[in-house]
PDB file of C-alpha atoms in Angstrom:
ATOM      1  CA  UNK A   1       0.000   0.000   0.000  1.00 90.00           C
ATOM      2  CA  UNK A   2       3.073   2.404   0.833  1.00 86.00           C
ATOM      3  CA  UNK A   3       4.725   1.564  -3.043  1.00 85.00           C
ATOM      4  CA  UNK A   4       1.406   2.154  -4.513  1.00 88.00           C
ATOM      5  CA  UNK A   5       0.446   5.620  -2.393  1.00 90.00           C
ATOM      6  CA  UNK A   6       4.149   6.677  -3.536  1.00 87.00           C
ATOM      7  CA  UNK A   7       3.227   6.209  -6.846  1.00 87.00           C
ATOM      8  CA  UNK A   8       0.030   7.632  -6.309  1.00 90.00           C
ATOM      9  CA  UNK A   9       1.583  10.944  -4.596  1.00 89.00           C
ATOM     10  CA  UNK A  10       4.197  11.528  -7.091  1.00 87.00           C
ATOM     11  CA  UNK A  11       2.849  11.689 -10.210  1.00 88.00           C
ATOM     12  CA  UNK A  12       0.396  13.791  -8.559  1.00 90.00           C
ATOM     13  CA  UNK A  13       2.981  16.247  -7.600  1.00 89.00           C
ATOM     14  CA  UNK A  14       5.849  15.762 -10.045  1.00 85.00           C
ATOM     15  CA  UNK A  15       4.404  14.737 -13.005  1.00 85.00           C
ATOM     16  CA  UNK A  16       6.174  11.967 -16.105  1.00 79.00           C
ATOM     17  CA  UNK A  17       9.087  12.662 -13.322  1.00 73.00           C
ATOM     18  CA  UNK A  18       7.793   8.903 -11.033  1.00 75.00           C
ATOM     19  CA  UNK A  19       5.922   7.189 -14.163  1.00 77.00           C
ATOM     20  CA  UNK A  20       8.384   4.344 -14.179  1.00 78.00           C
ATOM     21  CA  UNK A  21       7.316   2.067 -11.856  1.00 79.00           C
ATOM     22  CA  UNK A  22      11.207   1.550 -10.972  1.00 79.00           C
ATOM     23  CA  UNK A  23      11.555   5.288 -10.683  1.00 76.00           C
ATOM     24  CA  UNK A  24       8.985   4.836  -7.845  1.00 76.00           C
ATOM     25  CA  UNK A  25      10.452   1.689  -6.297  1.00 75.00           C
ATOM     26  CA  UNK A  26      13.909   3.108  -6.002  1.00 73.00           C
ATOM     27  CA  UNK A  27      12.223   6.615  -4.563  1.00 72.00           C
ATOM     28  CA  UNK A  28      10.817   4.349  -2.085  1.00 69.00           C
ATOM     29  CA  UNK A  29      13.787   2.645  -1.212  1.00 68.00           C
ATOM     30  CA  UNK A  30      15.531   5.697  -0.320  1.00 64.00           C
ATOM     31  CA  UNK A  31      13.201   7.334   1.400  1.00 59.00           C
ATOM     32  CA  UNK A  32      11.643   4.584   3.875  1.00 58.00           C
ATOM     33  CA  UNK A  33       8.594   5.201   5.386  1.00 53.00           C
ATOM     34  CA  UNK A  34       7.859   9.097   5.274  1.00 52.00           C
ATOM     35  CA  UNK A  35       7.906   9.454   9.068  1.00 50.00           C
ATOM     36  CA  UNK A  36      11.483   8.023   9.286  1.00 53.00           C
ATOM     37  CA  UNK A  37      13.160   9.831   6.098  1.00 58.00           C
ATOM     38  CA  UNK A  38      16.349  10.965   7.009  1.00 66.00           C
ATOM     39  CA  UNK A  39      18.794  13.936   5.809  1.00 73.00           C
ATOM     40  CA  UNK A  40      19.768  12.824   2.496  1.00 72.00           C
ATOM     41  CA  UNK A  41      16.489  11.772   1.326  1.00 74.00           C
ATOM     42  CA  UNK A  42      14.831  14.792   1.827  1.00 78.00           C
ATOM     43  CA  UNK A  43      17.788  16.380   0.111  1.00 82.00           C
ATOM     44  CA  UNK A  44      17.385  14.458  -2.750  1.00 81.00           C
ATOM     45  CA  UNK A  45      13.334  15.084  -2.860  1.00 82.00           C
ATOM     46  CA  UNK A  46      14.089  18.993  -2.459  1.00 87.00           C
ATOM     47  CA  UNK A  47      16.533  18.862  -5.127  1.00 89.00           C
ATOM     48  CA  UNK A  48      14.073  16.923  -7.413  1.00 86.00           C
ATOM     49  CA  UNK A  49      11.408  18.740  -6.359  1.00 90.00           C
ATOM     50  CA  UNK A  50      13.808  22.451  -7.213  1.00 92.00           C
ATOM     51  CA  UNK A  51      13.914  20.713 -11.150  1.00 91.00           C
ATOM     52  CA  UNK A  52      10.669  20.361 -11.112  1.00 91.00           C
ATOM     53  CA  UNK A  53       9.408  24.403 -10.113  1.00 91.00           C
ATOM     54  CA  UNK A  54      11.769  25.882 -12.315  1.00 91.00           C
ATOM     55  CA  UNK A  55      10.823  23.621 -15.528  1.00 89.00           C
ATOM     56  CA  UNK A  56       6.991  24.411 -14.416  1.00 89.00           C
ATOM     57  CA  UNK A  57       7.377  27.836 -14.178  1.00 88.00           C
ATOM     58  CA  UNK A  58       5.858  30.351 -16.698  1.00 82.00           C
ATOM     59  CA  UNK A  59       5.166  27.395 -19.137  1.00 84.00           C
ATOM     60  CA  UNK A  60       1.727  25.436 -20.068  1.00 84.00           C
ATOM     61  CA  UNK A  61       1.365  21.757 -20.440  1.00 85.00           C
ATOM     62  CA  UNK A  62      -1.255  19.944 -20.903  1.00 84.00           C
ATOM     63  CA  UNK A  63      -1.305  17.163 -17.984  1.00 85.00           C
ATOM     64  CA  UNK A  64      -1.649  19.572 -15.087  1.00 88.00           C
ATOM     65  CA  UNK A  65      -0.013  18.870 -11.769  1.00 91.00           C
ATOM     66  CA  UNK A  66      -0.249  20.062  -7.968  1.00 91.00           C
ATOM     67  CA  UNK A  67       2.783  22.134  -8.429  1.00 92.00           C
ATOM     68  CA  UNK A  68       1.360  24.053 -11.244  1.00 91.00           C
ATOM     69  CA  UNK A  69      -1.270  24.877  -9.138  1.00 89.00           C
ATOM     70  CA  UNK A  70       1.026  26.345  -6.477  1.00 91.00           C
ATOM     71  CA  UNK A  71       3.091  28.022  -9.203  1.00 88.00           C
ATOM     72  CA  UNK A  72      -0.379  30.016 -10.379  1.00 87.00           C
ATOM     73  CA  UNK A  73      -0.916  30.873  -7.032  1.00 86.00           C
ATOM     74  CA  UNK A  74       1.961  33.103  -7.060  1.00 79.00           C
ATOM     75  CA  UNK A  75       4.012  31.860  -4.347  1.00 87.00           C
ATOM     76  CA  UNK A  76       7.728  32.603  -4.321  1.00 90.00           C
ATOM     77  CA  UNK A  77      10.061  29.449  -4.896  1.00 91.00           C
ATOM     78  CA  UNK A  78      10.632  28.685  -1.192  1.00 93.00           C
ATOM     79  CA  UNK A  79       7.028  28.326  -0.279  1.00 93.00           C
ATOM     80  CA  UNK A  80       6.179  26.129  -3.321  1.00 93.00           C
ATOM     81  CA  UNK A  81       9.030  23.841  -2.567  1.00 93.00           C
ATOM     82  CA  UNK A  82       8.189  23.487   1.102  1.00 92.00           C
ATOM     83  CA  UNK A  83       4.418  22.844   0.400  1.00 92.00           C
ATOM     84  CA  UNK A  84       5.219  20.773  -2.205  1.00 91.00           C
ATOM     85  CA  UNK A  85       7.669  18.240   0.292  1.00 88.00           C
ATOM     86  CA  UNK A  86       5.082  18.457   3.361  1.00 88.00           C
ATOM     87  CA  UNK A  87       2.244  17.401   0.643  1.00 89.00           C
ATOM     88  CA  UNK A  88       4.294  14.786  -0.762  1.00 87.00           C
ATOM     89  CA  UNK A  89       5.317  13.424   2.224  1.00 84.00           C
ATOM     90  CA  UNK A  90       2.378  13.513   4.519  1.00 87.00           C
ATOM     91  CA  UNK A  91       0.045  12.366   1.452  1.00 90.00           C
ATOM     92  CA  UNK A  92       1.621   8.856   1.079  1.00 89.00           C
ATOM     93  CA  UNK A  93       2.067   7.880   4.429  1.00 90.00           C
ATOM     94  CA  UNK A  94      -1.971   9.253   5.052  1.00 93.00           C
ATOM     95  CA  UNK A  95      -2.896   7.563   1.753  1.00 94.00           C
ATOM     96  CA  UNK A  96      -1.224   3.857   2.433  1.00 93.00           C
ATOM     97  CA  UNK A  97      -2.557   3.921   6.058  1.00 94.00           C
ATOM     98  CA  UNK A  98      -6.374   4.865   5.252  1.00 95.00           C
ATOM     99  CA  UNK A  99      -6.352   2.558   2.104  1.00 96.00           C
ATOM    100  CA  UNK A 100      -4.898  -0.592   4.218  1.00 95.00           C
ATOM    101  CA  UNK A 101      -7.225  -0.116   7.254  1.00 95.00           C
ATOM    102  CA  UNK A 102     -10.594   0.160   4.824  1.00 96.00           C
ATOM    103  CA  UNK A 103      -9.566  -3.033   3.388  1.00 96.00           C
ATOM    104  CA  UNK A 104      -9.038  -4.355   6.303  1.00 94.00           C
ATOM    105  CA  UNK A 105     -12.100  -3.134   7.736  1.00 94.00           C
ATOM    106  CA  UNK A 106     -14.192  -4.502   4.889  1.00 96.00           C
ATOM    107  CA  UNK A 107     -12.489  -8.484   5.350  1.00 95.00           C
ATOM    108  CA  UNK A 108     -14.179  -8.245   9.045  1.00 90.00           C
ATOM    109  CA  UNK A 109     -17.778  -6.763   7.533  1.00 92.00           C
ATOM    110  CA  UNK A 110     -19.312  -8.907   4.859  1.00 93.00           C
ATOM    111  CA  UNK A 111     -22.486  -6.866   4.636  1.00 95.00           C
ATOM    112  CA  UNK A 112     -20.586  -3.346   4.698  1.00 96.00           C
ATOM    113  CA  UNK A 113     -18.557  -4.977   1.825  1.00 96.00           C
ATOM    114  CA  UNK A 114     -21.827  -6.061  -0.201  1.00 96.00           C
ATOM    115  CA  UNK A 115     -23.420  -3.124   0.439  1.00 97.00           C
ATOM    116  CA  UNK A 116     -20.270  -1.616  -1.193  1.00 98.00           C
ATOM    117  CA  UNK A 117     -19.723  -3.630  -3.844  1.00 97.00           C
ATOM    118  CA  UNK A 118     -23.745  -2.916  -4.964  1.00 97.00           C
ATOM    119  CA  UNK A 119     -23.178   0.851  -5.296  1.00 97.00           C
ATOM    120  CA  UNK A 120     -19.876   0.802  -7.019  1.00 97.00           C
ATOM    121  CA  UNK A 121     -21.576  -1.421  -9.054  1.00 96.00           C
ATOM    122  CA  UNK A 122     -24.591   0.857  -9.533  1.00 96.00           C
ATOM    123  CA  UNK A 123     -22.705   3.964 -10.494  1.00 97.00           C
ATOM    124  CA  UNK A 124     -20.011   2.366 -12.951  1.00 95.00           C
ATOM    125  CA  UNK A 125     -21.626  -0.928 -13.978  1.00 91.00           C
ATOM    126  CA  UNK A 126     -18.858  -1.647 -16.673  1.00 88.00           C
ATOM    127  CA  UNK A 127     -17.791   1.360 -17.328  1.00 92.00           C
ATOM    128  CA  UNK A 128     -14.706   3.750 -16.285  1.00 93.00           C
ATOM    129  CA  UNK A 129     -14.199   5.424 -12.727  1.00 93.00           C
ATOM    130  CA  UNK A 130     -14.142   8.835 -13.534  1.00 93.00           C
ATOM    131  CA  UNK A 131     -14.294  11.792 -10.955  1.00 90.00           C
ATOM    132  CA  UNK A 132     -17.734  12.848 -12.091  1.00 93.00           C
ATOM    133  CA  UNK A 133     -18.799   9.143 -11.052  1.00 95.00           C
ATOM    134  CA  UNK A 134     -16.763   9.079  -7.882  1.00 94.00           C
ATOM    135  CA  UNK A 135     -19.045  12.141  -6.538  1.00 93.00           C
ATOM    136  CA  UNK A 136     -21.779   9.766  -6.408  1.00 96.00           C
ATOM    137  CA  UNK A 137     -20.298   7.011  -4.171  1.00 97.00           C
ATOM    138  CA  UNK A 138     -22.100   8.536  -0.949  1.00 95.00           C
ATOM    139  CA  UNK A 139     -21.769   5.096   0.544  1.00 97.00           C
ATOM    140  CA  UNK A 140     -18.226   4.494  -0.023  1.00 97.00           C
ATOM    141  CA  UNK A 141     -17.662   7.697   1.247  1.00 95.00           C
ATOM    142  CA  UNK A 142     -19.210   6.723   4.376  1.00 95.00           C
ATOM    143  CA  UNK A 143     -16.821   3.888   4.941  1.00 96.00           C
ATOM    144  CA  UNK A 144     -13.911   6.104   4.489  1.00 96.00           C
ATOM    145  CA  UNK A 145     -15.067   8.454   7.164  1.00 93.00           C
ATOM    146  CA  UNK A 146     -15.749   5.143   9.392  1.00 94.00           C
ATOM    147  CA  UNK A 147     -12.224   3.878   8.704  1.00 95.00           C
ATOM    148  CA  UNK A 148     -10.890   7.237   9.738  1.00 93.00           C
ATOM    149  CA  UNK A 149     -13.066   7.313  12.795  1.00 92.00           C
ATOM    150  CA  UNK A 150     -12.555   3.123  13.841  1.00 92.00           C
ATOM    151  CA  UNK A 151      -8.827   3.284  13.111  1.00 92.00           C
ATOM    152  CA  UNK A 152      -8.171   6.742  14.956  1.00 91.00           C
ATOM    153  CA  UNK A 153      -6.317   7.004  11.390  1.00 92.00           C
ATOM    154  CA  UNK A 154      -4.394  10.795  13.222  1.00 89.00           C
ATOM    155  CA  UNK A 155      -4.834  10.419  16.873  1.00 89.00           C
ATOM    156  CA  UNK A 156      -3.104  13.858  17.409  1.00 86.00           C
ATOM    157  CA  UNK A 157      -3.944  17.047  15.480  1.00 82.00           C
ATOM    158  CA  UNK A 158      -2.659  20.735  16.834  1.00 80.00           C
ATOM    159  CA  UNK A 159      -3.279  24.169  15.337  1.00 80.00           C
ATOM    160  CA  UNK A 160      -2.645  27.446  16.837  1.00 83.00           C
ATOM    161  CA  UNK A 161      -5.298  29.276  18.693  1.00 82.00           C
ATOM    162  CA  UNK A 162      -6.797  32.242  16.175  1.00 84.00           C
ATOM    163  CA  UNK A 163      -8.494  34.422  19.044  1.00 88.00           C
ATOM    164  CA  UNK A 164      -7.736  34.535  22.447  1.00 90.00           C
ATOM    165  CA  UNK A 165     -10.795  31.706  24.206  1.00 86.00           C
ATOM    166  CA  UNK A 166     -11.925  30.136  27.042  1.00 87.00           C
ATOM    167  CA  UNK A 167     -13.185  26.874  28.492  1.00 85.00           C
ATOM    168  CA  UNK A 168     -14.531  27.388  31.663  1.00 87.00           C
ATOM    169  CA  UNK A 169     -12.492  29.649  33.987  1.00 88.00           C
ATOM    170  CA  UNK A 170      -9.435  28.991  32.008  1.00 90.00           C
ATOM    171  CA  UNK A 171      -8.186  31.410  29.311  1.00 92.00           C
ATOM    172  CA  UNK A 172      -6.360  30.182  26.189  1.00 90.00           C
ATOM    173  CA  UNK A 173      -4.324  32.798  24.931  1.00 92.00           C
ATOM    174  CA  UNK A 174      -4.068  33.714  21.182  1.00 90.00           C
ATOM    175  CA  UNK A 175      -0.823  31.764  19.215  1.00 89.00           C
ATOM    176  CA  UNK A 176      -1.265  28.995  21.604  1.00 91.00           C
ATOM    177  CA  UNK A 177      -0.688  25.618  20.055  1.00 89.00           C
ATOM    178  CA  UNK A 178      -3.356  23.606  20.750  1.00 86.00           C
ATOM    179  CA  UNK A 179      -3.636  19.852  21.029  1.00 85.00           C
ATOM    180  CA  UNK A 180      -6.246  17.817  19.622  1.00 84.00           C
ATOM    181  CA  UNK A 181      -6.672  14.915  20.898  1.00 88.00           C
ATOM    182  CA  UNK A 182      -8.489  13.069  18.394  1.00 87.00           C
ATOM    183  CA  UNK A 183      -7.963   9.418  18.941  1.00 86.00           C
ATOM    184  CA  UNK A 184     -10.235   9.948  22.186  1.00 88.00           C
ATOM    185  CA  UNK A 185     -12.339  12.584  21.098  1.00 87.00           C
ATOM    186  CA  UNK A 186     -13.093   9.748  17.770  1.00 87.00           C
ATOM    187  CA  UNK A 187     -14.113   7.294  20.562  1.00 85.00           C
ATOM    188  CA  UNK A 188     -16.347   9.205  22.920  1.00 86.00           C
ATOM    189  CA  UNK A 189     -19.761   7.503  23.390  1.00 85.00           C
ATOM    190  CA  UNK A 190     -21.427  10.876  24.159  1.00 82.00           C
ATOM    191  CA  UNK A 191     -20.930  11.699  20.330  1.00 81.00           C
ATOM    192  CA  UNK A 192     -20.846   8.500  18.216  1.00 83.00           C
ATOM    193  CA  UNK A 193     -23.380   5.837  19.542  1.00 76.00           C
ATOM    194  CA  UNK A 194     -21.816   2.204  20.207  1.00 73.00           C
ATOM    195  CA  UNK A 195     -18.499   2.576  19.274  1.00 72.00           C
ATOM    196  CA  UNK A 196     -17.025  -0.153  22.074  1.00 60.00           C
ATOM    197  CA  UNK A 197     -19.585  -3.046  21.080  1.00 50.00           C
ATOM    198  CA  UNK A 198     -18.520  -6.799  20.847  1.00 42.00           C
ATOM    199  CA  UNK A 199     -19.261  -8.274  17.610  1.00 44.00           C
ATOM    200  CA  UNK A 200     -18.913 -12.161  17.837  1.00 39.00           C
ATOM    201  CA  UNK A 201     -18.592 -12.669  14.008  1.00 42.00           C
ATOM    202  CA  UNK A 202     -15.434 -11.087  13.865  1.00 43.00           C
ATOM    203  CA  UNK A 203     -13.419 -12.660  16.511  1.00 42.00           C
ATOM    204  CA  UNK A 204     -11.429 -14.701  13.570  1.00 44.00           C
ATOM    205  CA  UNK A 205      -9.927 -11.630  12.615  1.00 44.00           C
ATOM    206  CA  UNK A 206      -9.398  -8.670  15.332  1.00 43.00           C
ATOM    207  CA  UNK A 207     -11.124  -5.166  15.123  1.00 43.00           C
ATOM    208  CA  UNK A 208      -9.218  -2.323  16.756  1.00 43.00           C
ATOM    209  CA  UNK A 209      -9.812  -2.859  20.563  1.00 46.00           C
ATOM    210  CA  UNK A 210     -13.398  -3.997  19.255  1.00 51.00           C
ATOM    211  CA  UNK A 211     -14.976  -1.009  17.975  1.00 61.00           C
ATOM    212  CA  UNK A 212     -17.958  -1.455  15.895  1.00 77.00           C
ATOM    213  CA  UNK A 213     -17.772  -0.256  12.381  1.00 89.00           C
ATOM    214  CA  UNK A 214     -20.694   1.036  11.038  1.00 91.00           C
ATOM    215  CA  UNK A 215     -20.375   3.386   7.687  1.00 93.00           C
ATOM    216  CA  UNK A 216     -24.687   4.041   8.004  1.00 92.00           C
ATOM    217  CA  UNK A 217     -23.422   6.164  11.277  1.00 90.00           C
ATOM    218  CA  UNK A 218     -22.847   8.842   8.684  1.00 91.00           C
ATOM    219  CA  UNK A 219     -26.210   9.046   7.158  1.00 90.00           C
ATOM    220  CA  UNK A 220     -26.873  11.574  10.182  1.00 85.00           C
ATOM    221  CA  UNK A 221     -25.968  14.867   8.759  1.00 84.00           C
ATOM    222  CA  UNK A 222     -25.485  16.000  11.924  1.00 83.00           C
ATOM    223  CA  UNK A 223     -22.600  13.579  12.457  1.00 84.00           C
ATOM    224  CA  UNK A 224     -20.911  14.146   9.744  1.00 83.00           C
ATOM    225  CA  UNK A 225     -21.130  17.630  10.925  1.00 81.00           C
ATOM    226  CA  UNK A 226     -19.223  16.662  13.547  1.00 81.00           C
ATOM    227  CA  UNK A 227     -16.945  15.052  11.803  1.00 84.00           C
ATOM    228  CA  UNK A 228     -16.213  18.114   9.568  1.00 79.00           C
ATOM    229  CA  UNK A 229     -15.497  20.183  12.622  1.00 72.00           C
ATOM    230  CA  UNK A 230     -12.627  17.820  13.388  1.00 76.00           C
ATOM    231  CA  UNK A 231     -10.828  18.497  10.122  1.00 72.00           C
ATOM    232  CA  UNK A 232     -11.956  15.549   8.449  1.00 72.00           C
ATOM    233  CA  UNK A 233     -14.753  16.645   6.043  1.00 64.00           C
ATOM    234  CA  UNK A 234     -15.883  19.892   4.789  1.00 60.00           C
ATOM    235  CA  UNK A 235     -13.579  22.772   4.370  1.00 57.00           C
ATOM    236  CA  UNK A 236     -11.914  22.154   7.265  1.00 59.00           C
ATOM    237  CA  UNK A 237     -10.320  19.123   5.496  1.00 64.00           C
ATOM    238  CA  UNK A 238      -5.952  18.997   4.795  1.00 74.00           C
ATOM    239  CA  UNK A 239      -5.550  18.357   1.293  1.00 80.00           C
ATOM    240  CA  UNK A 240      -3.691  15.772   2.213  1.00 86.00           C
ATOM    241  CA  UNK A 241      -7.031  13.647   3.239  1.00 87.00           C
ATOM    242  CA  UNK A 242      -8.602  15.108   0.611  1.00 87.00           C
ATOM    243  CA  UNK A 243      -6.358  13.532  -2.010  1.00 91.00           C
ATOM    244  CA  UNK A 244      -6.323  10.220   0.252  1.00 92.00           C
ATOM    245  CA  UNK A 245     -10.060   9.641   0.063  1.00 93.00           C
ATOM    246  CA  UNK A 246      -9.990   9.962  -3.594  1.00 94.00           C
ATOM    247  CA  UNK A 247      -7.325   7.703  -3.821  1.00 94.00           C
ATOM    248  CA  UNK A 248      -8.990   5.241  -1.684  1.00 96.00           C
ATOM    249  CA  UNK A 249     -12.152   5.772  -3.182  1.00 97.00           C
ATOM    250  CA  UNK A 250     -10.593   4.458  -6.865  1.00 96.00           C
ATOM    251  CA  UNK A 251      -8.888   1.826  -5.276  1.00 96.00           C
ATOM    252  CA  UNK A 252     -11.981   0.161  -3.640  1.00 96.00           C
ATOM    253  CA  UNK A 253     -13.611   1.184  -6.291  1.00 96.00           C
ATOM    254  CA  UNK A 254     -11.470  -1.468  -8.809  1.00 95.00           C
ATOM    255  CA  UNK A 255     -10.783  -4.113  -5.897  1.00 96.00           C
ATOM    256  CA  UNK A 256     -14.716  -4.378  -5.398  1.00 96.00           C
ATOM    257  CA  UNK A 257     -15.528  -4.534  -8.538  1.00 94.00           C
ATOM    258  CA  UNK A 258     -13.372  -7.622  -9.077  1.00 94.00           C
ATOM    259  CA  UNK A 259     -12.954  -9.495  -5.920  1.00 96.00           C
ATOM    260  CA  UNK A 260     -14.365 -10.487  -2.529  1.00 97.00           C
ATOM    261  CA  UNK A 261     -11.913  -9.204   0.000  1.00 96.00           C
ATOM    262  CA  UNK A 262     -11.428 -11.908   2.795  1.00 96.00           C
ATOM    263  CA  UNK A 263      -9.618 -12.400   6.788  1.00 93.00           C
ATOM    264  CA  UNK A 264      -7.067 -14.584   7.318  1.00 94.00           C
ATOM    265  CA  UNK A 265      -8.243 -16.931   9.495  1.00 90.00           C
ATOM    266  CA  UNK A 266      -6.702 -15.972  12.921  1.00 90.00           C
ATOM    267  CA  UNK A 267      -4.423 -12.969  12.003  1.00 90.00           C
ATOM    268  CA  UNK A 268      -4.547 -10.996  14.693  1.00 88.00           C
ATOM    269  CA  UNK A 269      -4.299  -7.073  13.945  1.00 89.00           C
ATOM    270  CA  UNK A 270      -2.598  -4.927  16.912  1.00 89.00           C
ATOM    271  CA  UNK A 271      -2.219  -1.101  16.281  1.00 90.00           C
ATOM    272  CA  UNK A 272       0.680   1.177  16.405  1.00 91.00           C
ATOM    273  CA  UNK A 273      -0.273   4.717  17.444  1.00 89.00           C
ATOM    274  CA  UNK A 274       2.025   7.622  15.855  1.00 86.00           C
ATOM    275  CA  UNK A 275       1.529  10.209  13.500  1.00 85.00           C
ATOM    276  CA  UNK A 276      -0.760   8.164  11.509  1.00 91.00           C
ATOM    277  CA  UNK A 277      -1.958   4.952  12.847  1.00 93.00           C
ATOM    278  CA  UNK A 278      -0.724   1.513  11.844  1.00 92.00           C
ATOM    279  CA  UNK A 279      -0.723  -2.213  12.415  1.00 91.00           C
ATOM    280  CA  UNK A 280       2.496  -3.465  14.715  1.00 91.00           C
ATOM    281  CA  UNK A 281       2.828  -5.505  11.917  1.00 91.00           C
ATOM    282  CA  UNK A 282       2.055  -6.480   7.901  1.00 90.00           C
ATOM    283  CA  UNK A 283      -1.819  -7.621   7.455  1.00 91.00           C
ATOM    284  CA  UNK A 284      -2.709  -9.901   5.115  1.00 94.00           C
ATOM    285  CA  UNK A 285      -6.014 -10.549   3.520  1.00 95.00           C
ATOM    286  CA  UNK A 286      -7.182 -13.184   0.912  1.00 96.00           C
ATOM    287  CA  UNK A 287      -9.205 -12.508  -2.084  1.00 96.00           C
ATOM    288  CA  UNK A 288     -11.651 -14.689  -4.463  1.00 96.00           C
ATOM    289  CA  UNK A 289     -12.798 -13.550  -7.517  1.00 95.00           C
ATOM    290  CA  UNK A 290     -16.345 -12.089  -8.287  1.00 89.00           C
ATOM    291  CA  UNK A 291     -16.265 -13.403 -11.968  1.00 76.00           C
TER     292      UNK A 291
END
């Protein structure tokens, strides 16, 4: 999932630069995992990424990329390369992490996964996946914002205070970071209903700590609501989700279509809580076709 968010991420960003799959492979290889890239990585990524403004700039082509969109906006050179690396960087770890917990998510719930494959099915029958399409996938949509929710996908989240506030007789002064912390916030019964409950039929394969997931939560407008008020919908969303849902949403989109995604009997799933949550170790799922 890492290789193919990388490959994902940087044609997004750089362009024909990462179309060879080796190109990506050997990117990947240098850089690690994008929370433990060292020195000489990101050197090498700022010094591709350098190439890449200065070819963009003041020219036109005709397969448009996130840079050029940064380049219109006039920014000087230095803000376009750092957005560029903190896009880049936080977008494929984000991606990989939300696209392996929603599959794993949907080996554990058979009906969530029907229910799934029915829509996709609806809205493309045969035919291509193409963004106009993708805006009508309200249920897969739904099972995005679960995964985020279930897996506590960013525990943490900080941003600095705007105004000067208040919560209760304490003042928060203005420019004060501020810590979110989402991963309980994500679990708190008060706001989403059930989200500790014991399902039996999934004991071959392990849920985080044994959360329910249950997409249909976010038929309630007034949940997702609340969900956009946490950053992770509306226009409070990073672009870095942003592009991760979409990625997600094509890649469930063509694994649906084709196969039944399936547990391995007895795998047991333990998280790892950092930036962006992850399994301790590699899942694994099994697949059958659907024709």
């Amino acid at each position: 999932m890492l290789g193919f968010a990388m490959k994902s991420v940087t044609q997004l960003v750089m362009g024909s630069t990462f179309e060879d799959e080796h190109e990506v492979i050997h990117f990947q290889k240098n850089h690690g995992t994008p929370v433990l890239i060292n020195i000489a990585a990101l050197m090498q990524l700022e010094s591709i990424l350098k190439k890449i403004i200065k070819e963009r700039k003041g020219r036109n082509f005709s397969e448009r990329i996130f840079i050029d969109s940064l380049v219109q906006g006039n920014l000087n050179d230095q803000q376009i390369l750092e957005d560029s690396m903190i896009f880049s960087l936080a977008s494929c770890i984000i991606t990989a992490k939300l696209c392996t917990w929603a599959i794993c998510f949907l080996t554990t719930c058979e009906e969530v996964q029907k229910k799934l494959y029915e829509e996709i099915d609806q809205v493309f029958g045969k035919g291509p996946i193409t963004p106009e399409k993708i805006e009508e996938l309200r249920y897969c949509r739904q099972v995005l914002c679960e995964t985020v929710r279930t897996a506590k996908l960013t525990p943490v989240s900080a941003r600095l205070q705007d105004i000067e506030g208040k919560i209760d007789k304490f003042i928060i002064p203005r420019e004060t970071l501020v810590l979110y912390a989402l991963g309980v916030v994500l679990q708190d019964p008060s706001t989403w209903p059930s989200p500790y409950k014991y399902e039996i039929s999934v004991v071959v394969f392990v849920v985080i700590d044994f959360y329910v997931f249950d997409p249909e939560r976010f038929d309630d407008e007034s949940v997702m609501k609340t969900f956009s008020l946490l950053g992770f919908s509306g226009t409070q969303e990073c672009p870095e989700l942003r592009f991760a849902y979409m990625v997600a949403t094509v890649l469930l989109s063509v694994l649906v279509r084709r196969l039944h995604l399936l547990p391995v009997e007895g795998q047991v799933v333990e998280t790892k809580y950092e930036l962006v949550t992850s399994s301790k170790e590699e899942a694994w799922i099994t697949v059958s076709k659907r024709y």
